[in-house]
Tab-separated table of C-alpha atoms in Angstrom:
chain	number	residue	atom	x	y	z
A	1	MET	CA	0.044	-0.319	0.095
A	2	VAL	CA	1.676	3.374	-0.915
A	3	SER	CA	0.474	5.100	2.284
A	4	GLU	CA	2.972	2.428	4.087
A	5	ILE	CA	5.421	4.138	6.487
A	6	LYS	CA	7.911	1.861	7.611
A	7	GLN	CA	11.391	3.837	7.546
A	8	ILE	CA	12.361	7.060	7.586
A	9	SER	CA	15.875	8.294	6.608
A	10	GLY	CA	17.332	11.439	5.998
A	11	ASN	CA	19.721	14.358	7.621
A	12	ALA	CA	18.537	15.437	10.822
A	13	VAL	CA	18.493	18.889	12.543
A	14	PRO	CA	18.298	19.104	16.583
A	15	LEU	CA	16.512	21.759	18.268
A	16	ILE	CA	17.476	21.971	21.667
A	17	GLY	CA	15.178	23.033	24.123
A	18	ASN	CA	11.694	21.694	26.711
A	19	ASP	CA	8.523	23.441	25.774
A	20	ILE	CA	8.685	24.267	22.757
A	21	ASP	CA	4.755	25.518	21.656
A	22	THR	CA	2.905	25.287	18.698
A	23	ASP	CA	3.073	29.507	18.567
A	24	ARG	CA	7.084	29.314	18.054
A	25	ILE	CA	6.685	26.661	15.431
A	26	ILE	CA	4.510	28.446	13.098
A	27	PRO	CA	3.113	32.353	14.820
A	28	ALA	CA	-0.733	33.127	15.436
A	29	ARG	CA	-0.709	35.480	12.254
A	30	TYR	CA	0.173	32.553	9.970
A	31	LEU	CA	-3.313	31.015	11.029
A	32	LYS	CA	-4.995	33.014	8.710
A	33	ALA	CA	-3.654	31.415	5.163
A	34	VAL	CA	-6.523	29.698	3.101
A	35	THR	CA	-4.245	26.796	2.573
A	36	PHE	CA	-1.024	25.147	4.057
A	37	ASP	CA	1.102	26.269	0.698
A	38	GLY	CA	4.106	28.047	1.790
A	39	LEU	CA	4.225	27.414	5.735
A	40	GLY	CA	7.173	26.094	5.546
A	41	GLU	CA	8.911	29.751	5.009
A	42	GLY	CA	7.009	30.924	8.067
A	43	VAL	CA	8.309	27.941	10.573
A	44	PHE	CA	9.661	28.888	13.655
A	45	ILE	CA	10.184	32.664	12.200
A	46	ASP	CA	10.128	34.359	15.446
A	47	ASP	CA	12.922	32.405	16.932
A	48	ARG	CA	14.892	32.610	13.834
A	49	LYS	CA	14.869	36.250	13.237
A	50	ALA	CA	15.817	36.938	17.102
A	51	LEU	CA	19.012	33.874	16.649
A	52	ASN	CA	19.632	36.131	13.306
A	53	GLY	CA	20.708	33.411	11.473
A	54	GLN	CA	21.874	30.939	14.121
A	55	HIS	CA	18.779	29.260	14.436
A	56	PRO	CA	19.097	25.451	13.432
A	57	PHE	CA	16.566	25.377	10.727
A	58	ASP	CA	18.814	28.900	9.038
A	59	GLN	CA	21.541	27.059	9.476
A	60	ILE	CA	23.252	25.356	6.076
A	61	GLN	CA	24.676	22.574	7.499
A	62	TYR	CA	20.805	21.147	8.460
A	63	GLN	CA	19.155	22.193	4.853
A	64	GLY	CA	17.096	19.506	3.680
A	65	ALA	CA	16.803	17.430	6.858
A	66	LYS	CA	13.912	15.416	6.685
A	67	ILE	CA	14.043	14.319	11.016
A	68	LEU	CA	13.800	16.627	13.775
A	69	ILE	CA	15.285	16.083	17.190
A	70	ALA	CA	13.658	17.656	19.600
A	71	ASN	CA	13.266	17.661	23.921
A	72	ARG	CA	10.517	17.359	25.985
A	73	ASN	CA	6.536	18.214	25.593
A	74	PHE	CA	7.611	19.523	21.855
A	75	GLY	CA	4.178	20.382	20.212
A	76	CYS	CA	2.756	22.119	23.578
A	77	GLY	CA	0.206	25.034	23.474
A	78	SER	CA	-2.868	25.837	21.031
A	79	SER	CA	-3.919	22.797	18.631
A	80	ARG	CA	-3.243	24.155	15.748
A	81	GLU	CA	-2.940	21.706	12.838
A	82	HIS	CA	-0.673	24.802	10.761
A	83	ALA	CA	1.756	23.610	13.461
A	84	PRO	CA	2.892	20.259	11.752
A	85	GLN	CA	1.928	21.500	8.552
A	86	ALA	CA	4.947	23.924	8.653
A	87	LEU	CA	7.276	21.295	9.717
A	88	ALA	CA	6.399	19.568	6.652
A	89	LYS	CA	5.961	22.047	4.317
A	90	TRP	CA	9.862	23.001	5.259
A	91	GLY	CA	10.486	19.249	4.525
A	92	ILE	CA	10.504	17.298	8.314
A	93	LYS	CA	9.029	13.524	7.566
A	94	ALA	CA	9.798	12.373	11.350
A	95	VAL	CA	9.870	13.834	14.691
A	96	ILE	CA	11.921	12.340	17.397
A	97	GLY	CA	11.730	13.672	20.820
A	98	GLU	CA	11.589	12.716	24.435
A	99	SER	CA	7.673	13.355	24.855
A	100	PHE	CA	4.802	15.185	22.795
A	101	ALA	CA	1.655	17.135	23.287
A	102	GLU	CA	-1.156	14.641	22.929
A	103	ILE	CA	-2.483	16.980	19.961
A	104	PHE	CA	0.361	17.797	18.296
A	105	PHE	CA	1.072	13.846	18.015
A	106	GLY	CA	-2.470	13.281	16.898
A	107	ASN	CA	-2.244	15.633	13.928
A	108	CYS	CA	1.240	14.575	13.038
A	109	VAL	CA	-0.006	11.232	12.324
A	110	ALA	CA	-3.523	12.245	10.522
A	111	MET	CA	-0.711	13.591	8.219
A	112	GLY	CA	1.619	10.469	8.057
A	113	ILE	CA	4.630	11.922	10.106
A	114	PRO	CA	5.752	9.316	13.332
A	115	CYS	CA	6.628	11.221	16.196
A	116	VAL	CA	9.029	8.371	18.319
A	117	THR	CA	10.087	8.917	21.483
A	118	ALA	CA	13.643	8.085	24.007
A	119	PRO	CA	14.578	8.607	26.916
A	120	SER	CA	16.277	12.524	27.955
A	121	GLU	CA	19.894	10.430	27.638
A	122	THR	CA	19.048	9.103	24.055
A	123	VAL	CA	17.909	12.368	22.615
A	124	LYS	CA	20.793	14.584	23.694
A	125	GLN	CA	23.536	11.349	22.292
A	126	LEU	CA	21.512	12.038	19.041
A	127	GLN	CA	21.687	15.693	19.066
A	128	GLU	CA	25.529	16.051	19.810
A	129	LEU	CA	25.837	13.175	17.202
A	130	VAL	CA	24.102	15.117	14.265
A	131	THR	CA	25.794	18.364	15.841
A	132	ALA	CA	29.110	16.746	15.171
A	133	ASN	CA	28.072	15.060	11.515
A	134	PRO	CA	25.089	16.614	10.155
A	135	GLN	CA	26.177	15.022	6.904
A	136	ALA	CA	25.249	11.773	8.465
A	137	SER	CA	22.069	9.887	7.169
A	138	LEU	CA	20.058	8.519	10.289
A	139	THR	CA	17.343	6.186	10.251
A	140	ILE	CA	14.085	5.038	11.876
A	141	ASP	CA	12.945	1.949	11.438
A	142	LEU	CA	9.468	1.492	12.736
A	143	GLU	CA	8.713	-2.192	12.600
A	144	LYS	CA	12.110	-2.535	14.564
A	145	LEU	CA	11.390	0.426	17.019
A	146	GLN	CA	14.544	1.653	16.742
A	147	VAL	CA	17.124	4.731	15.456
A	148	GLN	CA	20.627	4.068	13.532
A	149	MET	CA	23.129	6.664	12.504
A	150	GLY	CA	26.094	5.023	11.574
A	151	ASP	CA	27.111	2.590	14.390
A	152	PHE	CA	25.163	3.845	17.243
A	153	THR	CA	21.776	2.016	17.401
A	154	VAL	CA	19.096	2.977	20.178
A	155	PRO	CA	15.494	1.618	20.421
A	156	VAL	CA	12.868	4.329	20.818
A	157	PHE	CA	9.000	4.070	21.631
A	158	LEU	CA	6.052	4.283	19.800
A	159	GLY	CA	2.344	2.791	20.805
A	160	GLU	CA	1.632	-0.257	19.135
A	161	GLY	CA	-1.795	0.828	18.096
A	162	THR	CA	-0.126	3.791	16.175
A	163	ARG	CA	3.216	2.056	15.295
A	164	SER	CA	0.652	-0.464	13.094
A	165	THR	CA	-1.222	2.299	11.403
A	166	PHE	CA	2.030	3.590	10.036
A	167	ILE	CA	3.128	0.002	9.344
A	168	SER	CA	-0.059	-0.949	7.922
A	169	GLY	CA	-0.931	2.614	5.904
A	170	THR	CA	-4.115	2.548	7.527
A	171	TRP	CA	-3.140	6.139	9.316
A	172	ASP	CA	-4.177	7.957	5.809
A	173	ALA	CA	-8.054	8.119	6.503
A	174	CYS	CA	-8.565	9.763	3.007
A	175	GLY	CA	-6.614	7.181	1.420
A	176	GLN	CA	-8.743	4.522	2.982
A	177	LEU	CA	-11.769	6.331	1.654
A	178	VAL	CA	-10.399	6.363	-1.799
A	179	ALA	CA	-9.188	3.134	-1.896
A	180	ASN	CA	-12.640	1.798	-0.844
A	181	ALA	CA	-14.864	4.168	-3.074
A	182	GLU	CA	-17.603	1.823	-4.204
A	183	GLN	CA	-17.701	0.369	-0.678
A	184	VAL	CA	-18.094	3.699	0.819
A	185	LYS	CA	-21.023	3.948	-1.799
A	186	ALA	CA	-22.158	1.142	-1.212
A	187	THR	CA	-23.159	1.724	2.505
A	188	ALA	CA	-24.142	4.756	1.715
A	189	ALA	CA	-26.850	3.662	-0.356
A	190	LYS	CA	-28.553	1.919	2.211
A	191	LEU	CA	-28.861	4.885	4.328
A	192	PRO	CA	-32.175	6.419	3.992
A	193	TYR	CA	-30.640	9.801	4.772
A	194	ILE	CA	-28.126	9.785	2.126
A	195	GLY	CA	-29.913	11.680	-1.179
A	196	TRP	CA	-29.119	9.649	-4.535
A	197	GLU	CA	-28.465	13.022	-6.184
A	198	ILE	CA	-25.091	12.908	-3.344
A	199	LEU	CA	-24.470	9.574	-4.765
A	200	ALA	CA	-24.539	10.110	-8.309
A	201	ALA	CA	-22.716	13.296	-8.038
A	202	SER	CA	-19.568	11.177	-6.248
């Protein structure tokens, strides 16, 4: 199935700090956008301006990174879906962290972005390894529940229910509906409150 996500490989970007909230990931002024297009340019924009080019998302060695390594309670604050959307538009495909805010985690799952957790010491080691060698590729293996970077391999955690949806591809609710369109129509045809006009239009 196209939506199966079993491994994510690529360069990583370390982002050190606890309790990085969704307003820092993408400021509220960006919520006026009609679509999510272009949100990648605004990711961490206020922090990046304050650090005058020294923010990891601005540093040349981390451009093109697919994996974000964060710390504790990442994505806390408001429930805005724009936060994981902005990360995704920048290029992030997966996140490793000590812990995640529940709604942020759920929004990431709905978008196909695995968020795996590891103890603080493990996360710190990964951040240090990436800082020392930003061009090294890192792999998150959801089947083995481990992260590998060169000779360094560590276990990570992802709840079994969430893990199985990524591996099977069932995380993609829209994809599931499209793939089973005929069954959806057949079920809808049996329901008295679904008009034939709607079915015909679909």
